[in-house]
Amino acid sequence: MRSLIAFFLLVFFAVITLLCFQNDQEVTLTVLAWHLVTPVWLVAVTGYILGMLTGWGVAGSLARSWRRVTEPENR
């Protein structure tokens, strides 16, 4: 089973790498007075990583809240 998971993970990373090499067009990001020229793949990867970190933070916060609500009080 682990070899199957490793195979699919390897295929996933190969597809991501291929997409990064294929999408090398540049885009201009403008924030207030700053202009940043960066490749499309970097914007996509950065958005994915920020979304993943945000999701982990929200899930962790909800799990802590759920534990606090459901655990019995020690009196």
Coordinates of C-alpha atoms in Angstrom, one line a residue:
M1 CA 0.0 0.0 0.0
R2 CA 2.9 2.4 0.8
S3 CA 4.4 1.8 -2.6
L4 CA 1.1 2.7 -4.2
I5 CA 0.8 5.9 -2.2
A6 CA 4.5 6.8 -3.0
F7 CA 3.8 6.2 -6.7
F8 CA 0.8 8.5 -6.7
L9 CA 2.7 11.1 -4.8
L10 CA 5.6 10.9 -7.3
V11 CA 3.1 11.3 -10.2
F12 CA 1.5 14.3 -8.5
F13 CA 4.9 16.1 -8.0
A14 CA 5.8 15.2 -11.6
V15 CA 2.6 16.9 -12.9
I16 CA 3.2 19.9 -10.7
T17 CA 6.8 20.2 -11.9
L18 CA 5.6 20.0 -15.5
L19 CA 3.0 22.7 -15.0
C20 CA 5.6 24.9 -13.4
F21 CA 7.9 24.6 -16.4
Q22 CA 5.0 25.1 -18.9
N23 CA 3.6 28.2 -17.1
D24 CA 6.6 30.5 -17.2
Q25 CA 4.7 33.6 -18.4
E26 CA 5.2 36.7 -16.2
V27 CA 2.5 38.6 -14.5
T28 CA 2.7 41.9 -12.7
L29 CA 1.4 42.1 -9.1
T30 CA 0.5 45.6 -7.9
V31 CA 0.1 46.3 -4.2
L32 CA -0.3 50.0 -3.3
A33 CA 2.8 51.6 -4.9
W34 CA 4.8 48.4 -5.4
H35 CA 5.0 46.5 -8.6
L36 CA 6.3 42.9 -8.6
V37 CA 6.9 40.9 -11.8
T38 CA 6.8 37.2 -11.1
P39 CA 6.0 34.0 -13.0
V40 CA 2.5 32.6 -13.0
W41 CA 3.6 29.3 -11.4
L42 CA 5.2 31.2 -8.4
V43 CA 1.9 33.0 -7.8
A44 CA 0.0 29.7 -7.9
V45 CA 2.4 27.9 -5.6
T46 CA 2.4 30.8 -3.2
G47 CA -1.4 31.0 -3.1
Y48 CA -1.6 27.2 -2.6
I49 CA 0.9 27.3 0.4
L50 CA -0.8 30.3 2.0
G51 CA -4.2 28.6 1.6
M52 CA -2.8 25.4 3.1
L53 CA -1.3 27.3 6.1
T54 CA -4.6 29.2 6.6
G55 CA -6.6 25.9 6.5
W56 CA -4.3 24.3 9.1
G57 CA -4.7 27.3 11.3
V58 CA -8.5 27.3 11.1
A59 CA -8.7 23.5 11.6
G60 CA -6.4 23.7 14.6
S61 CA -8.4 26.6 16.1
L62 CA -11.7 24.7 15.6
A63 CA -10.2 21.6 17.2
R64 CA -9.1 23.5 20.2
S65 CA -12.4 25.2 20.6
W66 CA -14.2 21.8 20.3
R67 CA -12.0 20.2 22.9
R68 CA -12.6 23.1 25.3
V69 CA -16.4 22.9 24.8
T70 CA -16.7 19.1 25.1
E71 CA -14.2 18.4 28.0
P72 CA -15.7 18.1 31.4
E73 CA -14.8 20.8 33.9
N74 CA -12.6 19.7 36.9
R75 CA -14.2 21.1 40.0

